[in-house]
Coordinates of C-alpha atoms in Angstrom, one line a residue:
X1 CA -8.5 19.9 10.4
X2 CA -12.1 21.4 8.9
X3 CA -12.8 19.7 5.9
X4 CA -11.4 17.7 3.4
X5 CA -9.8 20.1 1.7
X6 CA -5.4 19.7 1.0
X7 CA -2.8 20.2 -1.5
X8 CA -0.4 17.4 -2.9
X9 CA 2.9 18.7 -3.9
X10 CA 4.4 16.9 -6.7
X11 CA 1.5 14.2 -7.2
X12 CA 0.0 14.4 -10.4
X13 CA 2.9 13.1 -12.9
X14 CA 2.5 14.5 -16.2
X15 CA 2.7 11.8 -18.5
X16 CA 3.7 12.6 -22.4
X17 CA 0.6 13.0 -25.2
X18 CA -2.6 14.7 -25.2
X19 CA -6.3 13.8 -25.9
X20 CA -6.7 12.6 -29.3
X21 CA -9.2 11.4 -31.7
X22 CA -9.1 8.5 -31.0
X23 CA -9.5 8.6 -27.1
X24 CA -12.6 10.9 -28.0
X25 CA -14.3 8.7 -30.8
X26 CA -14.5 5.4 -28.3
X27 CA -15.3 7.3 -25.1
X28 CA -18.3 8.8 -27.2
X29 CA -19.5 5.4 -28.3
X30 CA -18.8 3.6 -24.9
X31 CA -21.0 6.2 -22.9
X32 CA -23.9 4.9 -25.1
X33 CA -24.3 2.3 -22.2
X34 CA -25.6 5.3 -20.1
X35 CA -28.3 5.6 -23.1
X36 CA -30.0 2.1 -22.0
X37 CA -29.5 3.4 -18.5
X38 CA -31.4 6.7 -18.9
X39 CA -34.0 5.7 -21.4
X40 CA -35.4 3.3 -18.7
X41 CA -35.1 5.7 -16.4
X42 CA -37.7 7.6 -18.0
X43 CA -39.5 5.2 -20.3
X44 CA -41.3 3.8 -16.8
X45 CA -42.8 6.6 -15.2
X46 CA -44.5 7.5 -18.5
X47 CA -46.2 4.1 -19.3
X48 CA -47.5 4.2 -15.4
X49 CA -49.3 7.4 -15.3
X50 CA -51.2 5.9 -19.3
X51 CA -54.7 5.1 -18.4
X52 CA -54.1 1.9 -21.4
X53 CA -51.4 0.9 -20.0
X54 CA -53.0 0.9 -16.0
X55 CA -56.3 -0.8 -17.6
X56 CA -54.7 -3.9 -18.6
X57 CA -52.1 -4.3 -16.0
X58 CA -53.1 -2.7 -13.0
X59 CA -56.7 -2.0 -13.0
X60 CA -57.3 -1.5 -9.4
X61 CA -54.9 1.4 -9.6
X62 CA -56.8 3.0 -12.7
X63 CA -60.1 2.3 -11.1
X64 CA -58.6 4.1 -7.5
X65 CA -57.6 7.2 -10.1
X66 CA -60.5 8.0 -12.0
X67 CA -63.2 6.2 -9.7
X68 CA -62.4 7.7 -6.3
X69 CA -61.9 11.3 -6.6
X70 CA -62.5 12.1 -3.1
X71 CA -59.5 9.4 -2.0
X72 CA -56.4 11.5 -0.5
X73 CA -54.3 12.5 -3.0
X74 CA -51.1 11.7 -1.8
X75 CA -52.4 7.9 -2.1
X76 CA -54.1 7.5 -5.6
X77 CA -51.0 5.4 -7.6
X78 CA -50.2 3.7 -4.1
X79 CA -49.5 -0.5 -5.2
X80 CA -46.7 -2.8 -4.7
X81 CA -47.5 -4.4 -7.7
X82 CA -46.5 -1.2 -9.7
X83 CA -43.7 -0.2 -7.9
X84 CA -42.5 -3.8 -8.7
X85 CA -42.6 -3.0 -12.3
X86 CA -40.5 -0.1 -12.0
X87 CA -37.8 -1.4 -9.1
X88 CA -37.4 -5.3 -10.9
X89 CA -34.9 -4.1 -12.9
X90 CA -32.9 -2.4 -10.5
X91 CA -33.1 -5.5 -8.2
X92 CA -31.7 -7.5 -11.3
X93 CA -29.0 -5.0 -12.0
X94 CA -28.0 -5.5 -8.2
X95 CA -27.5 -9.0 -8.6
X96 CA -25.8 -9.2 -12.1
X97 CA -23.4 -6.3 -11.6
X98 CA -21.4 -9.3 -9.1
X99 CA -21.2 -11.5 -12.2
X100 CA -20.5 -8.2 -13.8
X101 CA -17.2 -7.9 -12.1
X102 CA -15.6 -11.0 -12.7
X103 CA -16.3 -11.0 -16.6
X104 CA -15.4 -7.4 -16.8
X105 CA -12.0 -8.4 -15.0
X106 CA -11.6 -12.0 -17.0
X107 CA -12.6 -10.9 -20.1
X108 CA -12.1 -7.0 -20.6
X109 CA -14.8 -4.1 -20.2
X110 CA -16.1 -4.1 -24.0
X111 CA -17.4 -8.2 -23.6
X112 CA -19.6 -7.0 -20.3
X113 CA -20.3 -3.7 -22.2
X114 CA -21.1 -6.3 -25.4
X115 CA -22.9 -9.0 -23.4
X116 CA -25.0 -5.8 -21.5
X117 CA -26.5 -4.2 -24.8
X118 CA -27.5 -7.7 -25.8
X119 CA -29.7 -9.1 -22.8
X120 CA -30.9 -5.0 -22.7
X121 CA -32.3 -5.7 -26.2
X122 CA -34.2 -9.1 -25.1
X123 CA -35.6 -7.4 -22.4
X124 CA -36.7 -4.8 -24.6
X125 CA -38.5 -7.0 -27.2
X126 CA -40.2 -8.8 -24.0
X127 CA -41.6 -5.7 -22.8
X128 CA -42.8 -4.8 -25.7
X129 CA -44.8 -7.7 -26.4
X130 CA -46.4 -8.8 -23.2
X131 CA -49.5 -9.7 -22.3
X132 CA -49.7 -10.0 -18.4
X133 CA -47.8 -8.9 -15.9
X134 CA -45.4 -11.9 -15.5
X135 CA -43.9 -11.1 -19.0
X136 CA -43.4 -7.3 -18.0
X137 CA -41.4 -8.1 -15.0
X138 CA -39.7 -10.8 -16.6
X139 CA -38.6 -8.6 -19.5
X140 CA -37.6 -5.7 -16.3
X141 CA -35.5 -8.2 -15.4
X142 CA -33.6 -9.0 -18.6
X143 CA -33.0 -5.1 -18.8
X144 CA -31.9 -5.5 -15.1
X145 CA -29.3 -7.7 -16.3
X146 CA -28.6 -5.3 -19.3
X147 CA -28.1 -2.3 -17.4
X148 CA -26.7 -3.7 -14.4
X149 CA -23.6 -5.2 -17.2
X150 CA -23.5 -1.8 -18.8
X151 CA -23.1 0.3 -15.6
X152 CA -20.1 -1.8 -14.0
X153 CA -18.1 -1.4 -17.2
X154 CA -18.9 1.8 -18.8
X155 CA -17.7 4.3 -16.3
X156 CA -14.4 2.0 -15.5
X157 CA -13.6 2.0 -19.2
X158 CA -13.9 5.6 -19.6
X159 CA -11.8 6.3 -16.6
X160 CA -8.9 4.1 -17.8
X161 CA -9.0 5.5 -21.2
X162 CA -9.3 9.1 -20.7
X163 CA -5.9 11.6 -19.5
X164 CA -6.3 12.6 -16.4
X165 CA -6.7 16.3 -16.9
X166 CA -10.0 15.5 -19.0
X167 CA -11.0 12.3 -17.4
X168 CA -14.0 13.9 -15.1
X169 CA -15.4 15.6 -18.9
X170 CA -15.1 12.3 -20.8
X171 CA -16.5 10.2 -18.0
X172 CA -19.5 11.9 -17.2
X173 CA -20.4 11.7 -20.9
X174 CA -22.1 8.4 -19.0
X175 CA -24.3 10.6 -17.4
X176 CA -24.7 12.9 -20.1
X177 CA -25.8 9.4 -22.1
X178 CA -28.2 8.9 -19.0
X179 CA -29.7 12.1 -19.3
X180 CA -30.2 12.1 -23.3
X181 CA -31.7 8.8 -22.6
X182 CA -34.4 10.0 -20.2
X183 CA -35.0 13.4 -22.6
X184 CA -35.7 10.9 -25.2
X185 CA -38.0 8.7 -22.9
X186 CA -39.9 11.4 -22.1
X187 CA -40.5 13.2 -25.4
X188 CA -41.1 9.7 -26.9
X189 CA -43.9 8.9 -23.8
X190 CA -45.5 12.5 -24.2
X191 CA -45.8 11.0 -28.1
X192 CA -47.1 7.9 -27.8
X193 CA -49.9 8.7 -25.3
X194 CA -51.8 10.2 -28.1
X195 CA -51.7 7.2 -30.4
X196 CA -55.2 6.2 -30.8
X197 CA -56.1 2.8 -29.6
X198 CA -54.1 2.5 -26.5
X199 CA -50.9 1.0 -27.6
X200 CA -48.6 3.8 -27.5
X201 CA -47.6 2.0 -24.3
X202 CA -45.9 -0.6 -25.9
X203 CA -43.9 1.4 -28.3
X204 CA -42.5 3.5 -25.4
X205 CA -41.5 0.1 -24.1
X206 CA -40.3 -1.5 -27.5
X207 CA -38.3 1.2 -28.5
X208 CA -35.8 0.2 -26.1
X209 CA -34.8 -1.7 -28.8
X210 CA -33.2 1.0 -30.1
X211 CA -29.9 1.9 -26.9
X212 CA -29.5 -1.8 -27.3
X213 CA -28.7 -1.8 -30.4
X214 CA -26.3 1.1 -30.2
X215 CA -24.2 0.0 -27.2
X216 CA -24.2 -3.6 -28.9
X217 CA -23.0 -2.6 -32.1
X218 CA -20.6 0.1 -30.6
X219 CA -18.9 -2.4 -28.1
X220 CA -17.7 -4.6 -31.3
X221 CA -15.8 -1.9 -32.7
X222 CA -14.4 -0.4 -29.5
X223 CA -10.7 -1.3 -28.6
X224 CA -10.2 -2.8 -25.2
X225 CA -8.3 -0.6 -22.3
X226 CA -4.1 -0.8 -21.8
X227 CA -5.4 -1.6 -18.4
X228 CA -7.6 -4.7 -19.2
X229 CA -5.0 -5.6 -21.8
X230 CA -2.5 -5.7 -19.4
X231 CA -4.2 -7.1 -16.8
X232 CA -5.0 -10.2 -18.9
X233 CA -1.6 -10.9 -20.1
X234 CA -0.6 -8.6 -23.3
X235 CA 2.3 -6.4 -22.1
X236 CA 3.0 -5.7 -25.6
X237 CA -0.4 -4.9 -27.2
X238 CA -1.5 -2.4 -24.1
X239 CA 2.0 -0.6 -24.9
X240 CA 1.0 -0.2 -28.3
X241 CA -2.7 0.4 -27.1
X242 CA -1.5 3.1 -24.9
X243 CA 0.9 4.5 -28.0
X244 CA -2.2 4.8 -30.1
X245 CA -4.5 6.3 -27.6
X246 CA -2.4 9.0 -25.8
X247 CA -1.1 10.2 -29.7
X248 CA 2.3 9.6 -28.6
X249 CA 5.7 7.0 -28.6
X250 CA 7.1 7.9 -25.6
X251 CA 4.7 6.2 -22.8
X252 CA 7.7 4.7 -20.9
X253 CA 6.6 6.4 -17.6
X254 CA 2.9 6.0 -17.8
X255 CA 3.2 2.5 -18.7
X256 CA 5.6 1.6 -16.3
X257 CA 2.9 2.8 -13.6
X258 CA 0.5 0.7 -15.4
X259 CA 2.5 -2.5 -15.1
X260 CA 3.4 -1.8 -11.3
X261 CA -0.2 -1.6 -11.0
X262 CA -0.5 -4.5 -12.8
X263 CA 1.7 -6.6 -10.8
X264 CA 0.0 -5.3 -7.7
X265 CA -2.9 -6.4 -8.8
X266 CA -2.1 -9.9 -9.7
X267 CA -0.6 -10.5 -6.6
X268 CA -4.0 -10.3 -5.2
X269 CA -6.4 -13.6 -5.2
X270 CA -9.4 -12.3 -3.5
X271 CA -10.3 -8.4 -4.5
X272 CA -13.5 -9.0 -3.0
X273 CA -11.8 -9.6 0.7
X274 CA -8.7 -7.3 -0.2
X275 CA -11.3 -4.2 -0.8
X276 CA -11.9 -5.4 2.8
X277 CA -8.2 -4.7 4.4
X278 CA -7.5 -1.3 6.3
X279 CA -5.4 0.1 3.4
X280 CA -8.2 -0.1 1.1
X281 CA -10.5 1.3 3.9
X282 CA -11.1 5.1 1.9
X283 CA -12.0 3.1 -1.3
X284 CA -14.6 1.1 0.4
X285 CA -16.1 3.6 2.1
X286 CA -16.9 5.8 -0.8
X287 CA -17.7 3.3 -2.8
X288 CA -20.8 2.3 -0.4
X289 CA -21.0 5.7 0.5
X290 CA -21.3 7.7 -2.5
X291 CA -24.1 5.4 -4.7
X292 CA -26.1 5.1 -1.2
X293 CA -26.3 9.5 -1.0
X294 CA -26.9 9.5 -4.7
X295 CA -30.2 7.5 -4.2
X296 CA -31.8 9.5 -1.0
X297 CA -31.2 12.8 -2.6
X298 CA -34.4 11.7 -3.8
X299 CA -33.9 12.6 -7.4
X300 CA -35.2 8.8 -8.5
X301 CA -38.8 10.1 -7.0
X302 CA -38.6 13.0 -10.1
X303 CA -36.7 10.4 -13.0
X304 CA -39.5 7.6 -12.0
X305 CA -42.0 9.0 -11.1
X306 CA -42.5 12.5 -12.2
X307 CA -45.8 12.2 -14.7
X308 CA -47.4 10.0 -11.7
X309 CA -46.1 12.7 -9.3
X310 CA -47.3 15.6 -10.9
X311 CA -50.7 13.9 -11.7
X312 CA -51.1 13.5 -8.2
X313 CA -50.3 17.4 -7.8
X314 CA -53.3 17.8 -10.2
X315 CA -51.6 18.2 -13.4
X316 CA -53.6 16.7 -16.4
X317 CA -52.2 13.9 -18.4
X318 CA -50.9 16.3 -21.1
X319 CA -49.1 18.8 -18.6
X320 CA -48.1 15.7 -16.6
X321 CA -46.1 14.3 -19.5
X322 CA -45.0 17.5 -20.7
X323 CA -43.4 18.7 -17.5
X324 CA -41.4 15.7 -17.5
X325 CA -39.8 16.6 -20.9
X326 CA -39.5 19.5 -18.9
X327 CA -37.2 18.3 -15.9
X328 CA -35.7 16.4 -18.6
X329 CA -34.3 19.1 -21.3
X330 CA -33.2 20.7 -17.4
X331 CA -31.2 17.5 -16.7
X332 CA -29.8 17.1 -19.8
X333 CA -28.9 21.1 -20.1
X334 CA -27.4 20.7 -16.3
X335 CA -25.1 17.8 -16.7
X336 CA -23.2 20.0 -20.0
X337 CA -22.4 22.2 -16.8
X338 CA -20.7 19.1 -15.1
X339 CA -18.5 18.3 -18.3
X340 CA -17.1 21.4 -18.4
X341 CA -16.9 22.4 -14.6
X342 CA -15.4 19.2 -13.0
X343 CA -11.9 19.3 -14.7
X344 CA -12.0 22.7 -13.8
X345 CA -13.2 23.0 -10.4
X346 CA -13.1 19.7 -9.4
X347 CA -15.7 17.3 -7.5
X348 CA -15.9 19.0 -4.5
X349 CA -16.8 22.2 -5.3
X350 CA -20.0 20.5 -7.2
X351 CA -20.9 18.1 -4.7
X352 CA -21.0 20.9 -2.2
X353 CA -22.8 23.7 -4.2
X354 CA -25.1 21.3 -5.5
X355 CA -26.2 19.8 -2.0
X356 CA -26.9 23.1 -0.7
X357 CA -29.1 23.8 -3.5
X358 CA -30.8 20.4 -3.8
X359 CA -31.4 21.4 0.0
X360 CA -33.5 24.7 -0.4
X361 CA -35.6 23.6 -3.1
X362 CA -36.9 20.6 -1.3
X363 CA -37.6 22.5 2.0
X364 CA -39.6 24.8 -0.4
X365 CA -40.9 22.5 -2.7
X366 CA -42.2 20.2 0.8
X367 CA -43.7 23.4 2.2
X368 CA -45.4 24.3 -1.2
X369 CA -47.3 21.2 -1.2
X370 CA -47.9 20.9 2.6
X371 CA -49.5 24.2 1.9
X372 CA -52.2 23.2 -0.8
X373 CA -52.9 19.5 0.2
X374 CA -52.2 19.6 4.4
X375 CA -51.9 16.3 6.0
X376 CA -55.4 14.7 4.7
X377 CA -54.5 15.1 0.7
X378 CA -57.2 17.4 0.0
X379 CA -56.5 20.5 -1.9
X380 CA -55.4 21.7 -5.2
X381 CA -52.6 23.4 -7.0
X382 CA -53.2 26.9 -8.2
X383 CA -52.2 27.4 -11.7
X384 CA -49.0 29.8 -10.3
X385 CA -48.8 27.4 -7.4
X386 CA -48.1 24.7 -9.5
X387 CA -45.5 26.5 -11.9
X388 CA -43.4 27.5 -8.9
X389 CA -43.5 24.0 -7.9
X390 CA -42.5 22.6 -10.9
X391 CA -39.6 25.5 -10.9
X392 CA -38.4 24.3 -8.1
X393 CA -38.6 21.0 -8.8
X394 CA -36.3 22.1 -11.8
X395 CA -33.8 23.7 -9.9
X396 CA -33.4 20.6 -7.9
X397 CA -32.7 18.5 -10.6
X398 CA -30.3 21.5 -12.2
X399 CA -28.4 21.0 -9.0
X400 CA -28.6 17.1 -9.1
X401 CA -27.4 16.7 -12.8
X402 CA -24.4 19.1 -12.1
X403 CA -22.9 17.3 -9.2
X404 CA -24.2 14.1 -7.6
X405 CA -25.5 12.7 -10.6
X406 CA -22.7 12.5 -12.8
X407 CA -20.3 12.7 -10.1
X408 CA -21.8 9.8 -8.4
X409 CA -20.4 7.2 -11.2
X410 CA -17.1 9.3 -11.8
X411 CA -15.7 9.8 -8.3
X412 CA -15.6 6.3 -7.3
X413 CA -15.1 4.6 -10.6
X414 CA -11.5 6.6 -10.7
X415 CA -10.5 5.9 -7.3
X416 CA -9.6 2.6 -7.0
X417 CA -6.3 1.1 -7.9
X418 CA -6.4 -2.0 -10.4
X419 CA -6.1 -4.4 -7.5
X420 CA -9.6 -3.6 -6.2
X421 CA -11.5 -1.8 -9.1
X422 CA -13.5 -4.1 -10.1
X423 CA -14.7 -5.1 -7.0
X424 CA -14.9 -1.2 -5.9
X425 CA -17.3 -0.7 -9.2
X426 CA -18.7 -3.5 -8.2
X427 CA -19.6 -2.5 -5.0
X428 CA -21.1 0.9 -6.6
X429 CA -22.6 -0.5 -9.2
X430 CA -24.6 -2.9 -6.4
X431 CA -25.0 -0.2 -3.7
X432 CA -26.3 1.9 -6.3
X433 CA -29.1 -0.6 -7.7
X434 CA -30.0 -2.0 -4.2
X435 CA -31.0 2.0 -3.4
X436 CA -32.6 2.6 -6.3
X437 CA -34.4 -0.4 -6.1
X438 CA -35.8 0.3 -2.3
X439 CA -36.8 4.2 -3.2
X440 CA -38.8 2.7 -6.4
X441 CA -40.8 0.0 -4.6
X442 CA -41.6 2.0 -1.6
X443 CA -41.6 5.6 -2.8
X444 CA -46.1 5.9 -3.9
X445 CA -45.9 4.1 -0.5
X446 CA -43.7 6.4 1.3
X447 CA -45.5 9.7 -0.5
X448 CA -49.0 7.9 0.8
X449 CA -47.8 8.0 4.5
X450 CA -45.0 10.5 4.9
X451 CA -47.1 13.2 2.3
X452 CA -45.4 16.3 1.9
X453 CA -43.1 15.5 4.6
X454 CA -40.8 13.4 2.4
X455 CA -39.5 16.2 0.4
X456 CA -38.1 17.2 3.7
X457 CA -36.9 13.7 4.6
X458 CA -34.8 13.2 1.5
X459 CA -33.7 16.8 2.1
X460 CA -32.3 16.1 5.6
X461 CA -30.3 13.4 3.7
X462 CA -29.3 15.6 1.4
X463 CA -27.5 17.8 4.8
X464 CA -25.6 15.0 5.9
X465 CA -24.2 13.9 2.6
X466 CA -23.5 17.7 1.8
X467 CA -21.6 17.4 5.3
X468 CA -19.8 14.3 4.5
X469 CA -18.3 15.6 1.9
X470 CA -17.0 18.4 3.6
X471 CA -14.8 16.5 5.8
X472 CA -14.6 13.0 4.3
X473 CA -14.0 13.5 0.6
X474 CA -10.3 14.5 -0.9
X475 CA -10.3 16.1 -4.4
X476 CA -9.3 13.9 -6.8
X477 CA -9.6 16.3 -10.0
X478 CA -6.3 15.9 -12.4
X479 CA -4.7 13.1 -10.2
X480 CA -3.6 9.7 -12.7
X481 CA -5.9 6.7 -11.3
X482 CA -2.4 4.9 -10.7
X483 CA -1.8 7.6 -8.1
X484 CA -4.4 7.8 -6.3
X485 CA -3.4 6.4 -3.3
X486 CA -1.2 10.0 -2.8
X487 CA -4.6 11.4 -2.5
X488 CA -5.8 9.4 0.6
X489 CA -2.0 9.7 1.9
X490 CA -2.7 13.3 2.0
X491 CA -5.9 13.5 3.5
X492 CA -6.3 14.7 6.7
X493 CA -8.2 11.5 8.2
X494 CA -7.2 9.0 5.3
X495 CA -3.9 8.8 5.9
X496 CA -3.8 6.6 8.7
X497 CA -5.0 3.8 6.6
X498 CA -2.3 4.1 3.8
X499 CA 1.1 2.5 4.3
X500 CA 3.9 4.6 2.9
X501 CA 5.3 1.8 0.4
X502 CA 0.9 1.9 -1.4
X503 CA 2.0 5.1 -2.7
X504 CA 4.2 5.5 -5.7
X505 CA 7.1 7.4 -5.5
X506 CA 7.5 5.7 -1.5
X507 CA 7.4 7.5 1.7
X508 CA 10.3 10.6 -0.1
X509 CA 7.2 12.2 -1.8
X510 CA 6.4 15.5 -0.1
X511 CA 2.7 15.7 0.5
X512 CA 1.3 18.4 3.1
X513 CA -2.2 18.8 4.2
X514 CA -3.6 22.5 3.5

C-alpha cells in the first residue's frame, strides 16, 4: 500500500454548465484579498534592511550594522524587538481568523472579506504615520486583523464558486494575488529607498493603503456563494445564484448535493468539536498538517527577510533590494505554472516535485554559505559565489511558488464538507499564522545560532513533508467539494475513518484503491 496514490471509479459527478464570465470576473476580484496578503509579505523586509527606517526605530540594530564590522555576520540584524515588528501581525491574524470563522459562517464570505480590507486599510494609515514603536506594532496588528479576515474567507469563497475541473486554477489566483503583492512590495521598497530625506520608509508602509482599498471596494460588488446563501437560509436565491454562475438552468443535481450538504451541516451545533470526531479525522489532519509544512519549508526566511538576508551575505543596500525584486518576479512567474499545472496534474504531483527540489537547493544553498562564512561568521561572498547563491535561492522559491505555496491554501480550503469548513479553514488559516508568526520572531535569532546550518534544518523538514505526502495525501484534482468524502473512502489508510452512509451515493459506489 506505497503511497497515497488510487483511482475512484464513478466519483466526480459531472454537473451541467461550464465556467463562465461571471464565475471568472468575481474570483478575479475576490483573490485581491491575497494582494493585502502578499504586499505585507514583502513591504517588511524592505523597510528593515533601510538605514532611516533602523535609525529611528531600532537604533541599536543600525549602530550593531554599520558600527561593528568585525561582529559575526550571521548575527548583525539579531533583535526581538524587530522580529516583533514583522511577526505582530501574524500573531493578530492567528487570533482573528477564530472570529473569522463564525462571521464568515453567520454572515457570508464577502462581509469577512469586506470587514478584512477595512481594518487592513486602518492599519495601513497607522503604519504610515507613526512615530514610535508602539504605533508600528499597533498598526501590525490592525493589518493582523485585516489579513487574518481576508485569508479565512478568500480561498473558501473561491473554492465554492469555481467548477471543479478549474477550481485548483481559479483558487490559486489567491496565491497568484500574494505573489503580485510581494513583486509590488519589493519594486515599490527598491524605489523608495532612494527618496532623499529618509522617509521612503513610510511610503512603502502607507501605500498599503492601496490592497485595502481594492479588496474593500471589490467585496461590495461581489455576489455571495450558493453555499453561504444556502447555508443561511435562501434555498431559492442560491438556486438562482447557482443558475447564474454555472451559465446554465438545469442545476437540479448539483444543487440537490448542495442542499444535502446543507442539511448536514445544520444538523451540526459545534463544528469546532465535530472537526474533532473520527469521521472528520483526514480533514483535521491536513488542515494542521499542511499550513504547519508550508511554514518550515522556510520560504518565509526569503519573503521576510530576503534584503536583511542578503545584506548579511554581503550584498549592498542596492543589490540587496534588487535581488528581492528578483526572487519576487521568480515567485510571481512560478505560481502562473501552478494555475495551469494543478487542474492538470493534480496536487500531488506538485507537492512532490517541488519538495524534492526545495530539497537540493537548500542542502546547496547551506553548503554555499557554510563554505564562505564557516561557523564564526567571518568571510565573504565572491561576486560568482554570491550569484549562484542567489540562483539557488531562486530555484527554491520556483519550486515553492509551484506547489506548496499556492497549494497550501487550495488543498485544504476544498476538502472539507460544509459541516466543518469553516472551522477546517479556520484551523488553517490559525495553524498557518501561528507558524509564520514563530519562524518571523525567531528566524535573525535562529540564523545567529544555527548559521548556515538552518538552510539544512528547514531542508530536513522539507524530507518529511515531501514524505508525508507520499503516503498520506489523496488527490483531490477534479473531485466536486460535496464529494469529497469518496476521496478519503478511497484512500488506502483514510478509509477506516469514513462511515459508508458520509459518502454520497452510500456504500453501492464502486471505489477501488490503485
Amino acid at each position: 500500500m506505497a503511497g497515497g496514490g488510487f483511482a475512484v471509479q464513478g466519483t466526480a459527478r459531472n454537473y451541467e454548465g461550464g465556467v463562465t464570465t461571471f464565475v471568472i470576473i468575481t474570483c478575479f476580484v475576490a483573490a485581491f484579498g491575497g494582494l493585502i496578503f502578499g504586499y505585507d509579505i514583502g513591504i517588511s523586509g524592505g523597510v528593515t534592511s533601510m538605514d532611516p527606517f533602523l535609525m529611528k526605530f531600532f537604533p541599536s540594530v543600525y549602530r550593531k550594522e554599520t558600527e561593528e564590522h568585525h561582529e559575526d555576520m550571521y548575527c548583525k540584524f539579531e533583535s526581538h524587538l524587530l522580529q516583533l515588528f514583522t511577526s505582530s501581525l501574524y500573531f493578530a491574524a492567528l487570533i482573528a481568523s477564530f472570529f473569522a470563522s463564525t462571521v464568515t459562517r453567520v454572515f457570508g464570505r464577502k462581509i469577512s472579506m469586506l470587514f478584512g480590507g477595512l481594518v487592513f486599510l486602518v492599519g495601513s494609515i497607522l503604519s504610515g504615520v507613526a512615530i514610535n514603536v508602539a504605533m508600528l506594532i499597533i498598526g501590525r496588528l490592525l493589518l493582523g486583523v485585516g489579513v487574518g479576515f481576508a485569508n479565512q474567507a478568500v480561498p473558501v469563497y473561491l473554492s465554492e464558486m469555481a467548477p471543479a475541473n478549474i477550481r485548483g486554477a481559479l483558487n490559486i489566483g489567491f496565491q497568484m494575488a500574494i505573489t503580485v503583492g510581494i513583486l509590488a512590495a519589493n519594486l515599490i521598497n527598491y524605489g523608495t529607498a532612494k527618496i532623499e530625506g529618509g522617509w521612503g520608509w513610510r511610503l512603502s508602509l502607507a501605500l498599503a493603503a492601496v490592497p485595502a482599498i481594492m479588496i474593500s471596494v471589490g467585496s461590495l460588488f461581489l455576489p455571495d456563494t450558493p453555499n453561504s446563501i444556502l447555508e443561511r437560509g435562501h434555498p431559492e436565491k442560491a438556486r438562482e445564484m447557482l443558475k447564474k454562475i454555472r451559465g446554465t438552468n438545469n442545476v437540479d443535481e448539483e444543487f440537490q448535493d448542495l442542499i444535502d450538504a446543507t442539511e448536514a451541516a445544520k444538523s451540526v451545533e459545534h463544528p469546532w468539536l465535530n472537526i474533532m470526531k473520527p469521521q472528520y479525522r483526514p480533514q483535521l489532519v491536513i488542515c494542521c498538517l499542511i499550513p504547519f509544512f508550508q511554514q518550515v519549508t522556510g520560504i518565509n526566511v526569503i519573503m521576510f527577510y530576503a534584503p536583511v538576508l542578503f545584506k548579511t551575505l554581503g550584498f549592498g543596500d542596492d543589490a540587496s533590494l534588487m535581488s528581492a525584486v528578483i526572487t519576487g518576479v521568480v515567485n510571481m512567474l512560478a505560481t502562473i505554472v501552478s494555475i495551469y499545472s494543478a487542474d492538470k496534474f493534480g496536487r500531488r504531483l506538485l507537492f512532490l516535485e517541488g519538495g524534492i527540489q526545495m530539497i537540493i537547493s537548500q542542502i546547496l544553498v547551506g553548503y554555499m554559505i557554510g563554505k564562505s562564512f564557516g561557523t564564526d561568521g567571518v568571510g565573504k561572498l565572491s561576486g560568482g559565489s554570491a550569484n549562484f547563491v542567489l540562483f539557488l535561492l531562486c530555484v527554491y522559491v520556483a519550486a515553492f511558488a509551484w506547489s506548496w505555496g499556492p497549494l497550501g491554501w487550495l488543498v485544504p480550503s476544498e476538502i472539507c464538507s460544509l459541516e466543518i469548513r469553516s472551522a477546517g479553514q479556520a484551523i488553517n488559516v490559525s495553524v498557518n499564522m501561528l507558524f509564520t508568526f514563530v519562524i518571523g520572531q525567531f528566524f535573525l535569532t535562529m540564523l545567529c545560532h544555527m548559521k548556515f546550518g538552518l538552510f539544512l534544518f528547514f531542508a530536513c523538514w522539507v524530507v518529511v513533508m515531501t514524505i508525508f505526502v507520499y503516503f498520506f495525501l489523496p488527490e483531490t484534482r477534479n473531485v466536486p467539494i460535496e464529494e469529497m468524502n469518496r476521496v478519503w473512502k478511497a484512500h488506502w489508510f483514510w478509509s477506516k475513518y469514513i462511515p459508508d452512509d458520509a459518502v454520497i451515493g452510500g456504500p453501492s459506489s464502486k471505489q477501488q484503491i490503485a
